[in-house]
């Protein structure tokens, strides 16, 4: 197997591109895919200040590394979720990455700064932890970006993540979510622009990127991911991809090109008002979902939580 670009011995093959690459050309390929995504979807320009949401996992650290390589002005934000050793180790990987490269990292810690953690929030809501977790992340990524004057929040969602979300949205015909599922969500009153520059790169490519560029990342999966229905959708898509390489990318990019805009009208009709507690725009007409969660989850004594 030879590298498509330089003909040296290849270290990785990517079936959907019908190509193999040596280490150096693979890193170049990843940068090119991110560069193309940024331009194709007009995510941001050199004048924009970008805040990348980093979890300590492969995708977000690779994204930060790639954006720095591409010369964008980009700082990191780490959100401590209070998920035991998993969160402690994720924080260590993130801080180490930032320190080694002299990059600026903001940190928000749910237990210290907001008085609750994700296991406690899951308990009071009686729902899968990912619901409370996703809600908290969306809220705090945005509020931190607004507070510090960033134009854009970039997240490490990759092709596999987005294809799995799309499959879930299609299976239930979630028209509102389909109208908002796109690599760019424009800024509006109280909301920074949200972008996903890894939409052209798969999970396996991101792991390879980290290994080949010496990025030490959190390899453990989140212990609360069990029951996350997207894991099942990923398995289904992987078996399709095995039989027909490129199916996943065609599903996702075809939706962005030809499906997404058909759902937009409905998504645009949402009315927003500021949350009386934190000022964030919300659809509830009262306290925003994050402040409600904080009020409920913050009062559960630690010793009463399940699993303690
Ligand atoms: S961190 Fe949070 Fe994920 Fe863990 S609780 Fe679910 S959403 S799985 S990316
Ligand atoms: Zn609020």
GROMACS .gro file of C-alpha atoms and ligand atoms in nm:
model
  318
    1UNK     CA    1   0.000   0.000   0.000
    2UNK     CA    2   0.151   0.332  -0.109
    3UNK     CA    3   0.068   0.688  -0.016
    4UNK     CA    4  -0.158   0.846  -0.279
    5UNK     CA    5   0.023   1.177  -0.252
    6UNK     CA    6   0.395   1.096  -0.228
    7UNK     CA    7   0.415   0.718  -0.300
    8UNK     CA    8   0.599   0.645   0.027
    9UNK     CA    9   0.475   0.340   0.226
   10UNK     CA   10   0.126   0.418   0.360
   11UNK     CA   11   0.026   0.393   0.728
   12UNK     CA   12  -0.352   0.435   0.691
   13UNK     CA   13  -0.611   0.368   0.424
   14UNK     CA   14  -0.941   0.550   0.392
   15UNK     CA   15  -1.183   0.336   0.198
   16UNK     CA   16  -1.440   0.603   0.128
   17UNK     CA   17  -1.173   0.809  -0.051
   18UNK     CA   18  -1.023   0.495  -0.206
   19UNK     CA   19  -0.689   0.626  -0.083
   20UNK     CA   20  -0.399   0.550   0.150
   21UNK     CA   21  -0.154   0.797   0.304
   22UNK     CA   22   0.184   0.808   0.475
   23UNK     CA   23   0.192   0.981   0.811
   24UNK     CA   24   0.283   1.329   0.686
   25UNK     CA   25   0.039   1.324   0.394
   26UNK     CA   26  -0.239   1.196   0.622
   27UNK     CA   27  -0.196   1.498   0.852
   28UNK     CA   28  -0.203   1.716   0.540
   29UNK     CA   29  -0.525   1.539   0.429
   30UNK     CA   30  -0.690   1.616   0.767
   31UNK     CA   31  -0.591   1.983   0.747
   32UNK     CA   32  -0.728   1.999   0.392
   33UNK     CA   33  -1.061   1.846   0.497
   34UNK     CA   34  -1.097   2.101   0.777
   35UNK     CA   35  -0.992   2.386   0.549
   36UNK     CA   36  -1.251   2.275   0.291
   37UNK     CA   37  -1.528   2.246   0.552
   38UNK     CA   38  -1.453   2.596   0.687
   39UNK     CA   39  -1.467   2.746   0.337
   40UNK     CA   40  -1.754   2.538   0.198
   41UNK     CA   41  -1.986   2.633   0.484
   42UNK     CA   42  -1.832   2.981   0.542
   43UNK     CA   43  -1.773   2.898   0.909
   44UNK     CA   44  -1.533   3.180   0.997
   45UNK     CA   45  -1.247   3.390   0.867
   46UNK     CA   46  -0.902   3.495   0.993
   47UNK     CA   47  -1.054   3.801   1.164
   48UNK     CA   48  -1.290   3.594   1.385
   49UNK     CA   49  -1.209   3.491   1.742
   50UNK     CA   50  -1.286   3.122   1.781
   51UNK     CA   51  -1.357   2.936   2.104
   52UNK     CA   52  -1.313   2.561   2.069
   53UNK     CA   53  -1.501   2.342   2.317
   54UNK     CA   54  -1.250   2.081   2.435
   55UNK     CA   55  -1.339   1.766   2.628
   56UNK     CA   56  -0.992   1.607   2.643
   57UNK     CA   57  -1.101   1.343   2.388
   58UNK     CA   58  -0.952   1.285   2.045
   59UNK     CA   59  -1.194   1.493   1.838
   60UNK     CA   60  -1.181   1.820   2.025
   61UNK     CA   61  -0.805   1.814   2.088
   62UNK     CA   62  -0.740   1.728   1.723
   63UNK     CA   63  -0.972   2.012   1.619
   64UNK     CA   64  -0.787   2.262   1.838
   65UNK     CA   65  -0.454   2.142   1.697
   66UNK     CA   66  -0.582   2.163   1.337
   67UNK     CA   67  -0.723   2.514   1.380
   68UNK     CA   68  -0.397   2.636   1.534
   69UNK     CA   69  -0.207   2.477   1.243
   70UNK     CA   70  -0.435   2.657   1.000
   71UNK     CA   71  -0.340   2.986   1.174
   72UNK     CA   72  -0.677   3.078   1.322
   73UNK     CA   73  -0.707   3.276   1.644
   74UNK     CA   74  -0.844   3.003   1.867
   75UNK     CA   75  -0.866   2.951   2.245
   76UNK     CA   76  -1.009   2.652   2.433
   77UNK     CA   77  -1.292   2.600   2.679
   78UNK     CA   78  -1.299   2.299   2.909
   79UNK     CA   79  -1.618   2.217   3.095
   80UNK     CA   80  -1.579   2.002   3.410
   81UNK     CA   81  -1.885   1.777   3.425
   82UNK     CA   82  -1.817   1.620   3.765
   83UNK     CA   83  -1.821   1.263   3.627
   84UNK     CA   84  -1.568   1.116   3.876
   85UNK     CA   85  -1.227   0.996   3.752
   86UNK     CA   86  -1.336   1.035   3.392
   87UNK     CA   87  -1.373   1.412   3.432
   88UNK     CA   88  -1.054   1.442   3.640
   89UNK     CA   89  -0.847   1.266   3.372
   90UNK     CA   90  -1.013   1.453   3.086
   91UNK     CA   91  -0.917   1.780   3.256
   92UNK     CA   92  -0.557   1.666   3.294
   93UNK     CA   93  -0.528   1.581   2.921
   94UNK     CA   94  -0.680   1.913   2.821
   95UNK     CA   95  -0.460   2.127   3.049
   96UNK     CA   96  -0.150   1.938   2.941
   97UNK     CA   97  -0.232   1.991   2.573
   98UNK     CA   98  -0.284   2.365   2.625
   99UNK     CA   99   0.026   2.410   2.843
  100UNK     CA  100   0.259   2.225   2.606
  101UNK     CA  101   0.153   2.448   2.319
  102UNK     CA  102   0.118   2.774   2.515
  103UNK     CA  103  -0.254   2.801   2.430
  104UNK     CA  104  -0.517   2.986   2.630
  105UNK     CA  105  -0.771   2.764   2.807
  106UNK     CA  106  -1.089   2.880   2.983
  107UNK     CA  107  -1.238   2.646   3.240
  108UNK     CA  108  -1.588   2.618   3.382
  109UNK     CA  109  -1.652   2.356   3.649
  110UNK     CA  110  -2.014   2.249   3.699
  111UNK     CA  111  -1.975   2.139   4.065
  112UNK     CA  112  -1.765   2.440   4.171
  113UNK     CA  113  -1.924   2.711   3.961
  114UNK     CA  114  -2.285   2.591   3.945
  115UNK     CA  115  -2.328   2.357   4.243
  116UNK     CA  116  -2.423   2.038   4.059
  117UNK     CA  117  -2.275   1.757   3.853
  118UNK     CA  118  -2.404   1.540   3.569
  119UNK     CA  119  -2.468   1.224   3.776
  120UNK     CA  120  -2.677   1.433   4.019
  121UNK     CA  121  -2.861   1.607   3.736
  122UNK     CA  122  -2.945   1.271   3.576
  123UNK     CA  123  -3.089   1.157   3.904
  124UNK     CA  124  -3.323   1.452   3.956
  125UNK     CA  125  -3.440   1.460   3.596
  126UNK     CA  126  -3.486   1.078   3.590
  127UNK     CA  127  -3.360   1.082   3.233
  128UNK     CA  128  -3.045   0.958   3.058
  129UNK     CA  129  -2.749   1.171   3.175
  130UNK     CA  130  -2.669   1.282   2.819
  131UNK     CA  131  -2.981   1.500   2.814
  132UNK     CA  132  -2.875   1.713   3.113
  133UNK     CA  133  -2.515   1.702   2.994
  134UNK     CA  134  -2.593   1.822   2.641
  135UNK     CA  135  -2.815   2.099   2.775
  136UNK     CA  136  -2.544   2.219   3.016
  137UNK     CA  137  -2.278   2.211   2.746
  138UNK     CA  138  -2.486   2.408   2.496
  139UNK     CA  139  -2.569   2.670   2.758
  140UNK     CA  140  -2.217   2.714   2.899
  141UNK     CA  141  -2.033   2.704   2.566
  142UNK     CA  142  -2.256   2.985   2.448
  143UNK     CA  143  -2.256   3.195   2.764
  144UNK     CA  144  -1.875   3.170   2.795
  145UNK     CA  145  -1.832   3.274   2.430
  146UNK     CA  146  -2.064   3.573   2.474
  147UNK     CA  147  -1.903   3.674   2.805
  148UNK     CA  148  -1.550   3.674   2.659
  149UNK     CA  149  -1.638   3.823   2.321
  150UNK     CA  150  -1.576   3.523   2.093
  151UNK     CA  151  -1.749   3.529   1.754
  152UNK     CA  152  -1.768   3.155   1.707
  153UNK     CA  153  -1.793   2.835   1.913
  154UNK     CA  154  -1.634   2.534   1.739
  155UNK     CA  155  -1.714   2.180   1.852
  156UNK     CA  156  -1.544   1.851   1.765
  157UNK     CA  157  -1.849   1.671   1.621
  158UNK     CA  158  -1.717   1.451   1.341
  159UNK     CA  159  -1.875   1.286   1.039
  160UNK     CA  160  -1.975   0.975   1.239
  161UNK     CA  161  -2.138   1.184   1.515
  162UNK     CA  162  -2.334   1.397   1.272
  163UNK     CA  163  -2.444   1.102   1.055
  164UNK     CA  164  -2.570   0.922   1.369
  165UNK     CA  165  -2.764   1.231   1.483
  166UNK     CA  166  -2.909   1.266   1.133
  167UNK     CA  167  -3.023   0.904   1.128
  168UNK     CA  168  -3.189   0.952   1.469
  169UNK     CA  169  -3.363   1.270   1.351
  170UNK     CA  170  -3.483   1.105   1.030
  171UNK     CA  171  -3.610   0.791   1.204
  172UNK     CA  172  -3.837   1.008   1.418
  173UNK     CA  173  -3.892   1.281   1.158
  174UNK     CA  174  -3.780   1.547   1.403
  175UNK     CA  175  -3.844   1.831   1.161
  176UNK     CA  176  -3.735   2.106   1.402
  177UNK     CA  177  -3.401   1.934   1.469
  178UNK     CA  178  -3.355   1.862   1.097
  179UNK     CA  179  -3.393   2.233   1.028
  180UNK     CA  180  -3.116   2.313   1.275
  181UNK     CA  181  -2.877   2.029   1.185
  182UNK     CA  182  -2.612   2.196   0.974
  183UNK     CA  183  -2.234   2.255   1.010
  184UNK     CA  184  -2.301   2.625   1.080
  185UNK     CA  185  -2.565   2.783   1.300
  186UNK     CA  186  -2.558   3.157   1.246
  187UNK     CA  187  -2.522   3.398   1.538
  188UNK     CA  188  -2.839   3.567   1.660
  189UNK     CA  189  -2.929   3.784   1.957
  190UNK     CA  190  -2.750   3.633   2.256
  191UNK     CA  191  -2.610   3.340   2.058
  192UNK     CA  192  -2.260   3.308   1.916
  193UNK     CA  193  -2.218   3.131   1.580
  194UNK     CA  194  -2.174   2.752   1.618
  195UNK     CA  195  -1.959   2.553   1.378
  196UNK     CA  196  -1.850   2.191   1.330
  197UNK     CA  197  -1.529   2.193   1.125
  198UNK     CA  198  -1.476   1.813   1.150
  199UNK     CA  199  -1.787   1.717   0.949
  200UNK     CA  200  -1.571   1.585   0.665
  201UNK     CA  201  -1.356   1.361   0.890
  202UNK     CA  202  -1.453   1.030   1.053
  203UNK     CA  203  -1.391   0.899   1.403
  204UNK     CA  204  -1.114   0.662   1.291
  205UNK     CA  205  -0.934   0.947   1.113
  206UNK     CA  206  -0.944   1.162   1.427
  207UNK     CA  207  -0.795   0.884   1.641
  208UNK     CA  208  -0.522   0.832   1.379
  209UNK     CA  209  -0.459   1.208   1.366
  210UNK     CA  210  -0.396   1.218   1.742
  211UNK     CA  211  -0.168   0.913   1.740
  212UNK     CA  212   0.035   1.038   1.442
  213UNK     CA  213   0.071   1.391   1.579
  214UNK     CA  214   0.155   1.281   1.933
  215UNK     CA  215  -0.159   1.414   2.103
  216UNK     CA  216  -0.219   1.241   2.435
  217UNK     CA  217  -0.597   1.221   2.474
  218UNK     CA  218  -0.857   1.067   2.705
  219UNK     CA  219  -0.913   0.721   2.550
  220UNK     CA  220  -1.178   0.609   2.800
  221UNK     CA  221  -1.538   0.650   2.690
  222UNK     CA  222  -1.762   0.849   2.923
  223UNK     CA  223  -1.901   0.600   3.181
  224UNK     CA  224  -2.244   0.763   3.147
  225UNK     CA  225  -2.268   0.707   2.770
  226UNK     CA  226  -2.449   0.375   2.814
  227UNK     CA  227  -2.803   0.409   2.691
  228UNK     CA  228  -2.709   0.692   2.455
  229UNK     CA  229  -2.912   0.597   2.149
  230UNK     CA  230  -2.658   0.748   1.911
  231UNK     CA  231  -2.421   0.460   1.987
  232UNK     CA  232  -2.675   0.221   1.830
  233UNK     CA  233  -2.715   0.447   1.526
  234UNK     CA  234  -2.338   0.452   1.483
  235UNK     CA  235  -2.328   0.071   1.478
  236UNK     CA  236  -2.598   0.057   1.211
  237UNK     CA  237  -2.415   0.313   0.997
  238UNK     CA  238  -2.083   0.133   1.041
  239UNK     CA  239  -2.226  -0.189   0.910
  240UNK     CA  240  -2.369  -0.002   0.610
  241UNK     CA  241  -2.032   0.163   0.556
  242UNK     CA  242  -1.856  -0.177   0.564
  243UNK     CA  243  -2.071  -0.298   0.280
  244UNK     CA  244  -2.065   0.023   0.088
  245UNK     CA  245  -1.776   0.259   0.166
  246UNK     CA  246  -1.878   0.622   0.139
  247UNK     CA  247  -2.243   0.559   0.234
  248UNK     CA  248  -2.214   0.755   0.557
  249UNK     CA  249  -2.052   1.061   0.400
  250UNK     CA  250  -2.305   1.054   0.112
  251UNK     CA  251  -2.595   1.038   0.360
  252UNK     CA  252  -2.467   1.337   0.556
  253UNK     CA  253  -2.336   1.560   0.278
  254UNK     CA  254  -2.646   1.487   0.067
  255UNK     CA  255  -2.865   1.606   0.353
  256UNK     CA  256  -2.664   1.926   0.394
  257UNK     CA  257  -2.676   1.994   0.020
  258UNK     CA  258  -3.033   1.889  -0.065
  259UNK     CA  259  -3.234   1.804   0.247
  260UNK     CA  260  -3.160   2.055   0.519
  261UNK     CA  261  -3.314   2.369   0.368
  262UNK     CA  262  -3.651   2.194   0.325
  263UNK     CA  263  -3.690   2.187   0.703
  264UNK     CA  264  -3.578   2.541   0.771
  265UNK     CA  265  -3.905   2.732   0.781
  266UNK     CA  266  -4.032   2.542   1.078
  267UNK     CA  267  -3.703   2.579   1.265
  268UNK     CA  268  -3.700   2.955   1.208
  269UNK     CA  269  -4.033   3.019   1.378
  270UNK     CA  270  -3.907   2.987   1.736
  271UNK     CA  271  -3.968   3.292   1.957
  272UNK     CA  272  -3.708   3.379   2.221
  273UNK     CA  273  -3.708   3.589   2.538
  274UNK     CA  274  -3.429   3.643   2.794
  275UNK     CA  275  -3.412   3.411   3.098
  276UNK     CA  276  -3.486   3.621   3.411
  277UNK     CA  277  -3.201   3.445   3.600
  278UNK     CA  278  -2.908   3.445   3.358
  279UNK     CA  279  -3.024   3.657   3.065
  280UNK     CA  280  -2.971   3.380   2.808
  281UNK     CA  281  -3.229   3.371   2.527
  282UNK     CA  282  -3.484   3.097   2.586
  283UNK     CA  283  -3.801   2.957   2.430
  284UNK     CA  284  -3.967   2.875   2.763
  285UNK     CA  285  -4.108   3.221   2.835
  286UNK     CA  286  -3.960   3.192   3.187
  287UNK     CA  287  -3.643   3.052   3.343
  288UNK     CA  288  -3.415   2.885   3.086
  289UNK     CA  289  -3.365   2.508   3.085
  290UNK     CA  290  -3.014   2.538   3.233
  291UNK     CA  291  -3.121   2.758   3.526
  292UNK     CA  292  -3.415   2.523   3.595
  293UNK     CA  293  -3.180   2.225   3.592
  294UNK     CA  294  -2.934   2.402   3.822
  295UNK     CA  295  -3.215   2.487   4.065
  296UNK     CA  296  -3.330   2.125   4.076
  297UNK     CA  297  -2.996   1.942   4.062
  298UNK     CA  298  -2.806   2.174   4.293
  299UNK     CA  299  -3.017   2.084   4.594
  300UNK     CA  300  -2.969   1.705   4.591
  301UNK     CA  301  -2.736   1.616   4.880
  302UNK     CA  302  -2.439   1.417   4.749
  303UNK     CA  303  -2.502   1.122   4.984
  304UNK     CA  304  -2.855   1.072   4.846
  305UNK     CA  305  -2.742   1.024   4.488
  306UNK     CA  306  -2.761   0.683   4.322
  307UNK     CA  307  -2.438   0.484   4.311
  308UNK     CA  308  -2.276   0.660   4.607
  309LIG     S1  309  -2.003   1.342   2.828
  309LIG    FE1  310  -2.213   1.395   2.863
  309LIG    FE2  311  -2.120   1.269   2.652
  309LIG    FE3  312  -2.100   1.154   2.891
  309LIG     S2  313  -2.292   1.223   2.982
  309LIG    FE4  314  -2.340   1.176   2.770
  309LIG     S3  315  -2.317   1.371   2.668
  309LIG     S4  316  -2.167   1.056   2.703
  309LIG     S5  317  -2.031   1.338   2.465
  310LIG    ZN1  318  -3.103   3.103   3.263
   0.00000   0.00000   0.00000
